[in-house]
GROMACS .gro file of C-alpha atoms in nm:
model
  389
    1MET     CA    1  17.365  23.677   1.689
    2LYS     CA    2  17.219  23.286   1.496
    3ARG     CA    3  17.340  23.463   1.135
    4ILE     CA    4  17.671  23.635   1.265
    5LEU     CA    5  17.792  23.285   1.408
    6SER     CA    6  17.678  23.129   1.111
    7ALA     CA    7  17.814  23.312   0.868
    8LEU     CA    8  18.193  23.292   1.079
    9ARG     CA    9  18.144  22.886   1.036
   10SER     CA   10  18.083  22.902   0.657
   11LEU     CA   11  18.406  23.121   0.662
   12ALA     CA   12  18.591  22.875   0.850
   13VAL     CA   13  18.503  22.561   0.608
   14LEU     CA   14  18.588  22.858   0.251
   15THR     CA   15  18.973  23.019   0.458
   16ALA     CA   16  19.078  22.636   0.469
   17VAL     CA   17  19.110  22.607   0.095
   18ALA     CA   18  19.010  22.986  -0.029
   19PRO     CA   19  19.290  23.078  -0.210
   20ALA     CA   20  19.522  23.299   0.033
   21ALA     CA   21  19.582  23.709   0.007
   22PHE     CA   22  19.954  23.741  -0.116
   23GLY     CA   23  19.869  23.802  -0.463
   24ALA     CA   24  19.767  24.178  -0.279
   25PHE     CA   25  20.114  24.259  -0.200
   26ALA     CA   26  20.379  24.353  -0.386
   27GLN     CA   27  20.633  24.144  -0.190
   28ALA     CA   28  20.458  23.813  -0.219
   29PRO     CA   29  20.645  23.552  -0.291
   30GLN     CA   30  20.570  23.447  -0.667
   31PRO     CA   31  20.548  23.053  -0.703
   32PRO     CA   32  20.809  22.839  -0.945
   33GLU     CA   33  20.699  22.746  -1.303
   34ILE     CA   34  20.501  22.404  -1.251
   35ALA     CA   35  20.463  22.197  -1.540
   36ALA     CA   36  20.128  22.081  -1.506
   37ARG     CA   37  19.730  22.183  -1.587
   38THR     CA   38  19.663  22.248  -1.197
   39TYR     CA   39  19.802  22.244  -0.939
   40LEU     CA   40  19.791  22.386  -0.544
   41LEU     CA   41  19.987  22.421  -0.235
   42VAL     CA   42  19.902  22.440   0.079
   43ASP     CA   43  20.020  22.461   0.418
   44VAL     CA   44  19.835  22.235   0.649
   45THR     CA   45  19.945  22.372   0.971
   46ALA     CA   46  19.845  22.731   0.903
   47ASN     CA   47  19.557  22.632   0.691
   48GLN     CA   48  19.626  22.853   0.409
   49VAL     CA   49  19.637  22.860   0.064
   50LEU     CA   50  20.015  22.917  -0.084
   51ALA     CA   51  20.005  22.878  -0.455
   52ALA     CA   52  19.738  22.800  -0.695
   53LYS     CA   53  19.632  22.777  -1.060
   54ASP     CA   54  19.322  22.695  -1.175
   55ILE     CA   55  19.190  22.470  -0.885
   56ASP     CA   56  18.820  22.507  -0.994
   57ALA     CA   57  18.889  22.328  -1.313
   58PRO     CA   58  18.703  21.954  -1.382
   59VAL     CA   59  18.993  21.727  -1.415
   60GLU     CA   60  18.967  21.366  -1.445
   61GLN     CA   61  19.039  21.215  -1.081
   62ALA     CA   62  19.267  20.893  -1.214
   63SER     CA   63  19.406  20.717  -0.927
   64LEU     CA   64  19.345  20.939  -0.709
   65THR     CA   65  18.975  20.869  -0.617
   66LYS     CA   66  19.106  20.602  -0.425
   67LEU     CA   67  19.141  20.859  -0.137
   68MET     CA   68  18.753  20.846  -0.113
   69THR     CA   69  18.803  20.460  -0.110
   70GLY     CA   70  19.018  20.482   0.172
   71TYR     CA   71  18.852  20.729   0.364
   72LEU     CA   72  18.525  20.529   0.336
   73VAL     CA   73  18.698  20.233   0.429
   74PHE     CA   74  18.877  20.374   0.743
   75ASP     CA   75  18.516  20.487   0.852
   76ALA     CA   76  18.381  20.165   0.848
   77LEU     CA   77  18.648  20.007   1.008
   78ARG     CA   78  18.640  20.349   1.289
   79ALA     CA   79  18.281  20.189   1.308
   80LYS     CA   80  18.380  19.822   1.358
   81LYS     CA   81  18.155  19.757   1.033
   82ILE     CA   82  18.481  19.509   0.914
   83SER     CA   83  18.807  19.434   1.098
   84LEU     CA   84  19.198  19.481   0.977
   85GLU     CA   85  19.215  19.115   1.005
   86GLN     CA   86  18.888  19.031   0.849
   87LYS     CA   87  18.901  18.835   0.499
   88LEU     CA   88  18.653  18.911   0.240
   89PRO     CA   89  18.619  18.733  -0.111
   90VAL     CA   90  18.762  18.826  -0.455
   91SER     CA   91  18.475  18.840  -0.719
   92VAL     CA   92  18.535  18.795  -1.038
   93ARG     CA   93  18.445  19.120  -1.138
   94ALA     CA   94  18.766  19.215  -0.901
   95TRP     CA   95  18.979  18.995  -1.022
   96LYS     CA   96  18.924  19.090  -1.429
   97MET     CA   97  18.997  19.516  -1.341
   98PRO     CA   98  19.210  19.635  -1.541
   99GLY     CA   99  19.485  19.860  -1.505
  100SER     CA  100  19.686  19.829  -1.198
  101ARG     CA  101  19.678  19.575  -0.970
  102MET     CA  102  19.745  19.380  -0.657
  103PHE     CA  103  19.669  19.047  -0.853
  104ILE     CA  104  19.467  18.825  -0.647
  105ASP     CA  105  19.186  18.647  -0.739
  106PRO     CA  106  18.838  18.418  -0.677
  107LYS     CA  107  19.017  18.146  -0.477
  108MET     CA  108  19.142  18.415  -0.202
  109GLN     CA  109  19.041  18.449   0.096
  110VAL     CA  110  19.260  18.851   0.153
  111PRO     CA  111  19.278  19.047   0.484
  112VAL     CA  112  19.122  19.410   0.516
  113GLU     CA  113  19.487  19.553   0.588
  114ASP     CA  114  19.625  19.332   0.286
  115LEU     CA  115  19.372  19.519   0.041
  116ILE     CA  116  19.438  19.847   0.187
  117LYS     CA  117  19.818  19.828   0.157
  118GLY     CA  118  19.703  19.655  -0.207
  119MET     CA  119  19.508  20.009  -0.294
  120ILE     CA  120  19.766  20.218  -0.152
  121VAL     CA  121  20.034  20.092  -0.228
  122GLN     CA  122  20.010  19.909  -0.604
  123SER     CA  123  19.713  20.147  -0.642
  124GLY     CA  124  19.538  19.827  -0.699
  125ASN     CA  125  19.185  19.845  -0.898
  126ASP     CA  126  19.117  19.453  -0.789
  127ALA     CA  127  19.194  19.551  -0.435
  128THR     CA  128  18.985  19.878  -0.445
  129MET     CA  129  18.705  19.632  -0.581
  130ALA     CA  130  18.669  19.388  -0.334
  131LEU     CA  131  18.738  19.649  -0.031
  132ALA     CA  132  18.417  19.888  -0.227
  133GLU     CA  133  18.239  19.532  -0.210
  134GLY     CA  134  18.270  19.449   0.159
  135VAL     CA  135  18.248  19.768   0.245
  136GLY     CA  136  17.911  19.908   0.029
  137GLY     CA  137  17.786  19.533  -0.013
  138THR     CA  138  17.844  19.654  -0.436
  139ALA     CA  139  17.995  19.885  -0.581
  140GLU     CA  140  17.720  20.077  -0.734
  141ASN     CA  141  17.604  20.113  -0.364
  142PHE     CA  142  17.949  20.233  -0.256
  143VAL     CA  143  17.961  20.477  -0.504
  144LYS     CA  144  17.643  20.578  -0.381
  145LEU     CA  145  17.842  20.632  -0.028
  146MET     CA  146  18.091  20.833  -0.237
  147ASN     CA  147  17.911  21.092  -0.321
  148ASP     CA  148  17.730  21.115   0.011
  149GLN     CA  149  18.055  21.155   0.148
  150ALA     CA  150  18.171  21.438  -0.118
  151GLN     CA  151  17.876  21.609  -0.046
  152ALA     CA  152  17.874  21.590   0.334
  153LEU     CA  153  18.244  21.723   0.276
  154GLY     CA  154  18.170  22.033   0.044
  155MET     CA  155  18.309  21.851  -0.234
  156LYS     CA  156  18.117  22.100  -0.480
  157GLY     CA  157  18.284  22.004  -0.812
  158THR     CA  158  18.353  21.627  -0.732
  159SER     CA  159  18.092  21.320  -0.894
  160TYR     CA  160  18.235  20.973  -0.842
  161LYS     CA  161  18.136  20.705  -1.105
  162ASN     CA  162  18.339  20.438  -0.978
  163PRO     CA  163  18.591  20.326  -0.660
  164GLU     CA  164  18.882  20.260  -0.888
  165GLY     CA  165  18.968  20.604  -1.085
  166LEU     CA  166  18.926  20.442  -1.437
  167THR     CA  167  18.838  20.632  -1.644
  168GLU     CA  168  18.476  20.729  -1.702
  169PRO     CA  169  18.213  21.011  -1.812
  170GLY     CA  170  18.150  21.211  -1.517
  171HIS     CA  171  18.439  21.087  -1.311
  172THR     CA  172  18.577  21.414  -1.240
  173THR     CA  173  18.694  21.676  -0.951
  174THR     CA  174  18.881  21.967  -0.877
  175ALA     CA  175  19.248  22.060  -0.733
  176ARG     CA  176  19.000  22.228  -0.442
  177ASP     CA  177  18.834  21.896  -0.366
  178LEU     CA  178  19.128  21.692  -0.303
  179SER     CA  179  19.261  21.985  -0.086
  180VAL     CA  180  18.968  21.922   0.138
  181LEU     CA  181  18.962  21.555   0.080
  182ALA     CA  182  19.306  21.489   0.174
  183MET     CA  183  19.317  21.709   0.454
  184ARG     CA  184  18.939  21.539   0.634
  185LEU     CA  185  19.142  21.204   0.549
  186MET     CA  186  19.479  21.322   0.826
  187LYS     CA  187  19.285  21.516   1.043
  188ASP     CA  188  18.991  21.223   1.069
  189PHE     CA  189  19.188  20.892   1.062
  190PRO     CA  190  19.560  20.950   1.144
  191GLU     CA  191  19.581  20.615   1.277
  192TYR     CA  192  19.531  20.484   0.893
  193MET     CA  193  19.807  20.732   0.756
  194HIS     CA  194  20.109  20.482   0.787
  195TYR     CA  195  19.989  20.315   0.499
  196TYR     CA  196  20.070  20.643   0.248
  197SER     CA  197  20.402  20.635   0.371
  198THR     CA  198  20.477  20.234   0.318
  199LYS     CA  199  20.724  20.186   0.003
  200GLN     CA  200  20.675  19.830   0.005
  201TYR     CA  201  20.391  19.589   0.001
  202SER     CA  202  20.345  19.282  -0.208
  203TYR     CA  203  20.088  18.978  -0.092
  204PRO     CA  204  20.222  18.654  -0.050
  205GLY     CA  205  20.243  18.453  -0.368
  206THR     CA  206  20.178  18.793  -0.577
  207PRO     CA  207  20.466  18.960  -0.797
  208ALA     CA  208  20.716  19.087  -0.573
  209SER     CA  209  20.853  19.336  -0.860
  210ASN     CA  210  20.506  19.442  -0.780
  211GLY     CA  211  20.593  19.591  -0.485
  212SER     CA  212  20.699  19.930  -0.476
  213ASN     CA  213  20.479  20.249  -0.385
  214ARG     CA  214  20.381  20.439  -0.736
  215ASN     CA  215  20.499  20.765  -0.535
  216SER     CA  216  20.837  20.835  -0.567
  217LEU     CA  217  20.854  21.144  -0.334
  218LEU     CA  218  20.846  20.882  -0.048
  219PHE     CA  219  21.225  20.724  -0.177
  220ARG     CA  220  21.318  21.041  -0.260
  221ASP     CA  221  21.253  21.314   0.065
  222PRO     CA  222  21.231  21.168   0.444
  223THR     CA  223  20.995  21.434   0.478
  224VAL     CA  224  20.707  21.315   0.235
  225ASP     CA  225  20.447  21.054   0.368
  226GLY     CA  226  20.188  21.049   0.165
  227LEU     CA  227  19.966  21.044  -0.010
  228LYS     CA  228  19.894  20.893  -0.355
  229THR     CA  229  19.942  20.872  -0.722
  230GLY     CA  230  19.751  20.843  -1.031
  231HIS     CA  231  19.732  20.810  -1.365
  232THR     CA  232  19.540  20.740  -1.709
  233ALA     CA  233  19.535  20.911  -2.022
  234ALA     CA  234  19.279  21.115  -2.003
  235ALA     CA  235  19.444  21.234  -1.660
  236GLY     CA  236  19.751  21.266  -1.721
  237TYR     CA  237  20.026  21.183  -1.416
  238CYS     CA  238  19.884  21.268  -1.092
  239LEU     CA  239  19.982  21.321  -0.750
  240VAL     CA  240  19.881  21.444  -0.370
  241ALA     CA  241  20.166  21.464  -0.216
  242THR     CA  242  20.220  21.517   0.181
  243SER     CA  243  20.539  21.650   0.382
  244LYS     CA  244  20.621  21.716   0.737
  245ARG     CA  245  20.973  21.890   0.842
  246GLU     CA  246  20.991  22.063   1.174
  247PHE     CA  247  21.068  22.439   1.235
  248PRO     CA  248  21.216  22.628   1.559
  249GLY     CA  249  20.951  22.759   1.747
  250VAL     CA  250  20.712  22.644   1.542
  251GLY     CA  251  20.745  22.236   1.532
  252GLN     CA  252  20.629  22.059   1.313
  253ARG     CA  253  20.492  22.236   0.988
  254ARG     CA  254  20.306  21.985   0.753
  255LEU     CA  255  20.259  22.091   0.362
  256LEU     CA  256  20.035  21.979   0.136
  257SER     CA  257  20.105  21.983  -0.260
  258ILE     CA  258  19.833  21.903  -0.542
  259VAL     CA  259  19.964  21.822  -0.915
  260LEU     CA  260  19.706  21.701  -1.190
  261GLY     CA  261  19.806  21.642  -1.589
  262ALA     CA  262  20.193  21.633  -1.533
  263ALA     CA  263  20.375  21.473  -1.885
  264SER     CA  264  20.522  21.204  -1.704
  265GLU     CA  265  20.577  20.959  -1.373
  266ASN     CA  266  20.910  21.135  -1.306
  267ALA     CA  267  20.827  21.545  -1.367
  268ARG     CA  268  20.507  21.483  -1.138
  269ALA     CA  269  20.738  21.430  -0.883
  270ASN     CA  270  21.020  21.691  -0.968
  271GLU     CA  271  20.725  21.908  -0.974
  272SER     CA  272  20.560  21.832  -0.665
  273GLN     CA  273  20.881  21.802  -0.514
  274LYS     CA  274  20.942  22.212  -0.677
  275LEU     CA  275  20.644  22.298  -0.470
  276LEU     CA  276  20.707  22.151  -0.174
  277ASN     CA  277  21.036  22.347  -0.091
  278TRP     CA  278  20.969  22.648  -0.250
  279GLY     CA  279  20.647  22.625   0.045
  280TYR     CA  280  20.899  22.563   0.314
  281THR     CA  281  21.172  22.821   0.215
  282ALA     CA  282  20.911  23.141   0.066
  283PHE     CA  283  20.717  23.134   0.375
  284GLU     CA  284  20.800  23.153   0.727
  285ALA     CA  285  20.537  22.994   0.963
  286VAL     CA  286  20.501  23.193   1.315
  287LYS     CA  287  20.343  23.059   1.603
  288LEU     CA  288  20.048  23.335   1.759
  289PHE     CA  289  19.925  23.092   2.034
  290GLU     CA  290  19.940  22.792   2.167
  291ALA     CA  291  19.742  22.534   2.194
  292GLY     CA  292  19.452  22.563   2.481
  293LYS     CA  293  19.537  22.888   2.545
  294PRO     CA  294  19.355  23.187   2.493
  295VAL     CA  295  19.351  23.424   2.288
  296ALA     CA  296  19.149  23.677   2.486
  297THR     CA  297  18.889  23.645   2.774
  298PRO     CA  298  18.622  23.923   2.745
  299ALA     CA  299  18.345  23.983   2.971
  300VAL     CA  300  18.012  23.800   2.963
  301TRP     CA  301  17.666  23.947   3.080
  302LYS     CA  302  17.422  23.679   3.275
  303GLY     CA  303  17.691  23.438   3.352
  304THR     CA  304  17.812  23.245   3.627
  305GLU     CA  305  18.152  23.401   3.504
  306ASN     CA  306  18.228  23.696   3.456
  307THR     CA  307  18.476  23.645   3.146
  308LEU     CA  308  18.465  23.454   2.876
  309LYS     CA  309  18.873  23.238   2.700
  310ILE     CA  310  18.820  23.184   2.397
  311GLY     CA  311  19.122  23.073   2.143
  312ARG     CA  312  19.144  22.742   1.997
  313GLU     CA  313  19.158  22.371   2.079
  314GLU     CA  314  19.510  22.341   1.845
  315ALA     CA  315  19.790  22.611   1.823
  316ILE     CA  316  19.708  22.913   1.607
  317VAL     CA  317  19.980  22.913   1.336
  318VAL     CA  318  20.010  23.138   0.990
  319ALA     CA  319  20.292  23.131   0.711
  320VAL     CA  320  20.367  23.498   0.609
  321PRO     CA  321  20.646  23.533   0.358
  322SER     CA  322  20.982  23.562   0.495
  323GLY     CA  323  21.135  23.798   0.682
  324SER     CA  324  20.819  23.952   0.715
  325ALA     CA  325  20.684  23.792   1.070
  326GLY     CA  326  20.727  24.134   1.223
  327LYS     CA  327  20.474  24.304   1.049
  328ILE     CA  328  20.189  24.058   1.154
  329THR     CA  329  19.956  24.228   1.371
  330THR     CA  330  19.632  24.099   1.470
  331GLN     CA  331  19.274  24.222   1.565
  332ILE     CA  332  18.943  24.002   1.710
  333ALA     CA  333  18.650  24.031   1.593
  334ARG     CA  334  18.335  23.900   1.816
  335PRO     CA  335  17.971  23.939   1.908
  336ASP     CA  336  17.919  24.224   2.157
  337PRO     CA  337  17.790  24.207   2.404
  338LEU     CA  338  17.869  23.809   2.506
  339VAL     CA  339  17.549  23.721   2.694
  340ALA     CA  340  17.581  23.338   2.849
  341PRO     CA  341  17.528  23.092   2.850
  342PHE     CA  342  17.844  22.987   2.643
  343THR     CA  343  17.930  22.596   2.560
  344LYS     CA  344  18.258  22.454   2.528
  345GLY     CA  345  18.377  22.490   2.145
  346GLN     CA  346  18.099  22.769   2.081
  347SER     CA  347  18.217  22.975   1.773
  348VAL     CA  348  18.255  23.315   1.893
  349GLY     CA  349  18.434  23.515   1.657
  350HIS     CA  350  18.740  23.463   1.467
  351LEU     CA  351  19.085  23.621   1.476
  352LYS     CA  352  19.200  23.849   1.188
  353VAL     CA  353  19.566  23.812   1.136
  354MET     CA  354  19.694  24.122   0.911
  355LEU     CA  355  20.018  24.160   0.749
  356GLY     CA  356  20.056  24.567   0.696
  357GLU     CA  357  19.702  24.668   0.564
  358GLN     CA  358  19.612  24.376   0.365
  359ALA     CA  359  19.444  24.054   0.572
  360LEU     CA  360  19.632  23.753   0.526
  361ALA     CA  361  19.387  23.515   0.730
  362GLU     CA  362  19.093  23.468   0.924
  363VAL     CA  363  19.123  23.217   1.195
  364PRO     CA  364  18.765  23.092   1.392
  365LEU     CA  365  18.734  23.120   1.782
  366ILE     CA  366  18.563  22.883   2.040
  367ALA     CA  367  18.485  22.928   2.393
  368LEU     CA  368  18.771  22.671   2.549
  369GLU     CA  369  18.527  22.667   2.854
  370GLY     CA  370  18.123  22.674   2.873
  371VAL     CA  371  18.014  22.913   3.072
  372ASP     CA  372  17.631  22.848   3.235
  373GLN     CA  373  17.367  23.113   3.282
  374ALA     CA  374  17.295  23.297   3.596
  375GLY     CA  375  17.020  23.289   3.810
  376ILE     CA  376  16.730  23.498   3.797
  377LEU     CA  377  16.872  23.786   3.998
  378GLY     CA  378  17.226  23.788   3.829
  379ARG     CA  379  17.048  23.782   3.476
  380ALA     CA  380  16.814  24.082   3.617
  381TRP     CA  381  17.091  24.239   3.731
  382ASP     CA  382  17.335  24.253   3.444
  383ALA     CA  383  17.014  24.367   3.214
  384ILE     CA  384  17.019  24.686   3.441
  385ARG     CA  385  17.369  24.714   3.367
  386LEU     CA  386  17.355  24.672   3.003
  387TRP     CA  387  17.064  24.851   2.966
  388ILE     CA  388  17.261  25.163   3.142
  389LYS     CA  389  17.510  25.123   2.915
   0.00000   0.00000   0.00000
């Protein structure tokens, strides 16, 4: 049983970013032509990939690197290692950073919150270095933290050499890894996501003309609320964009697009917008089960309760090609028999969603409530019943 549960946990990680099975359908929606080296479109709400091209190819990271820097800064804030109001010094190294800048200098003591805005809105390499030194002590130690965190998140194709994203040998990632990082960033630190939708920011005493967010989709599409742009000569023009739109019967539906290696600033925005619009129209979201509601209540043996409620703490939503919602069927795969004890949140199997004869998605199921082990007599009686069964 431990091997089964371990396999299911591994499957849960893989299905979050594995290409969906839509390619097996004759009626599968075909993505539009995207002028980029690699791209990826994920339905975050349904946890499904809708379109992908070369998502495991190593690519230059450029300022998309700052997504990981932000992750570690937010983690330090939550752990109270730093505070938003705390002022950090600006080292000569930070001041002299080339590329996009916040325009801070060693005479300044800059609050962490302003440095965060400088890093995200202005894509300031100087602000990023100041944050890295403030959290890690040194940039080199911070880079070690970045690589450790990447490994912890399962980003197997990523290697960090600096906190800001300037071109350096070996400083690479993949579209798949960026999707893992972006989704974990949104899930783990929702309280800080508003920084990524900030359209304008400039620190007092620095050029106001430098204050517009590089993500032009924020100004074009009111449903777009993040996340980060990147550009170097080696990387081309890159954009990790997120959008949330309301749909009847489902509520908020979020998509994540990753476009890497576009030809221009305008092209990365256009191609990202094209992907997002296509994802919302070519696929419809179907809510199968409400958050916290049991998908099934199978029998439990040797427990203080006779049944176990299994489901998900969040709503179970799947994305299907538009017009095919009526063809969905579901199957539950779980260990049998279920023998107590079970703790709340324990993996108990998965829900397999089928569209016709093809597997569409596999959703891990957990115990919604705990079930303690029964007493000696109860366990003995159930042991006899199981033997007879």
